[in-house]
Amino acid sequence: MTIQKLDGITFAQMVLSGAHHLSNNAQKIDALNVFPVPDGDTGTNMNLSITSGASEVKKQDSNSISIVADAFAKGLLMGARGNSGVILSQIFRGFSKGLEKKETVTVEDLAVAFESGVTAAYKAVMKPVEGTILTVAKDAASAAREHSGSLNNIVELMEIVVEEAKASLKRTPELLPVLKEVGVVDSGGQGLVTIYEGFLASLKGEKLPENNADIDMEDMVNAEHHKITQDFMDTSEIEFGYCTEFMVKFEEEKTSENPFSEEAFRNELSEHGDSLLVVSDDEIVKVHIHAEYPGACLTLGQQYGSLINMKIENMREQHTAIVGKNKKETPKEKSEYAIVTVAMGKGLKELLESLGATVVIEGGQTMNPSTKDITDAIKQANAKQVLILPNNKNIIMAADQAAELADEEVRVVPTKTIPQGISAMLAFHPEADIDMNKETMNEARQHVKTGQVTYAVRDTQIDGITIENGHFMGILDGKITSTNQDHFETVKLLLKEMIGEEDEILTILQGEDVKDEELNILVKYVEEAYEDIEIEVHKGNQPIYSYILSVE
């Protein structure tokens, strides 16, 4: 097949094919996570991001490639989740700029667009790391540029892009030692290869493997659904505030230990909300529920497999917006300052609010908020100056992107953990200007040590530590320092790494699965083993991490 010029309709088909192929492979990409923790979410983040872009493309009926590419880039930008999603959005933002004002493009034009995408992505990352999605994008674009002068067939160019992207992906372990140690290729790079494979399949008219687990719940949800339009209903009357939809792709190692029963799962979920719908087949279960704490529902799902296609909507905000259309309200005057932060778990949300957070976005590991989620939170905060605390390294780039898009004065304090976020909030001064606050808060967050306790989801070896599937791990400031089959012993090993002679305060954030009796045993141990340490305890109710510890 020969395509000498690429138009908007053909490119739209490529985008939809790439998004579909990524969706079918999201779980495999999640599994490439370097750390064996239950939060491998690169595939999920990239899938949610490109789905947002594809949704905007579907709305276009133009045959102009520049218009379609621009819609794709804007959708990706607003839907970008996690570092991988943000980088992907920047790749196609630059790609779109390379196609500006063009109705159709030649081989050479397309090669230039791929290079423009790489330039934009590298600029967006403060410290680019080779052996990642950036390298794969760069190598594929370089190959396209190198061969474009001798080709006049778009299909052949895309074949070269895919071939070089795959070759570059195989080289990532040689460029990034941690990948070689763990024995995986870069997950973001794999995601980009998957998208490019979808592009090529569309150009060649080839069918990609179908997602047999694509259960249609649309009609059922619409019958039940969450668009509360009654003007006579008060927003405060909404008992379960978040419309939560997600899918769980079954994993044999989990279901063999914990066999899935649709009826039992439905009964478990029913305790957390209403308007519950559960549909399953041999490969997947799809859930719709109105819940007050979506994280608890997601955690229940994770006991059977990997989370995919998550969507959480704040129905109270939706209701307020709908009612507001029919009522003339005087706009509230903007406050001087607001703090927007991110946390998962009822206790953590309440703790951050008590420290002065204006808006706490539901999110964190496994559920990175999108750029749009953060821009919406900035608007909700209704302030002239807004400070954003991401509390997760995988949310910082989306926060930066949201700050750039905002009309308000917005600064991002790059907190990577909840303890860093707490420490930063304690340093906030309402009388200082926003840049001074960013500086002092950033300084404060660097003086706290963060420890996390979770479990391994696979056997691996990293940083010289051999980790077995199901064993517990102690993580100190992002680095796995200890592992043990016994939970309490793991916590003790982590504390030994964390607490030094000069340290004075240990804060313990209790996870949702930790019983009070276990917590009391831990507190007693710390009191005896570290006599000079003052202990603070809070119910965090966070999923995934049984304990989040901070030492100052």
Short mmCIF file of C-alpha atoms in Angstrom, two decimals, residues 89 208 315 343 439 452 459 489:
data_model
loop_
_atom_site.label_atom_id
_atom_site.label_comp_id
_atom_site.label_asym_id
_atom_site.label_seq_id
_atom_site.Cartn_x
_atom_site.Cartn_y
_atom_site.Cartn_z
CA SER A 89 1.21 14.64 25.78
CA LEU A 208 -5.20 -5.55 15.88
CA MET A 315 -21.02 14.30 41.80
CA ALA A 343 -3.93 12.26 48.86
CA GLU A 439 10.97 28.56 48.44
CA GLN A 452 6.69 3.33 53.40
CA ASP A 459 10.06 -11.80 42.56
CA GLU A 489 9.98 -7.26 61.20
#
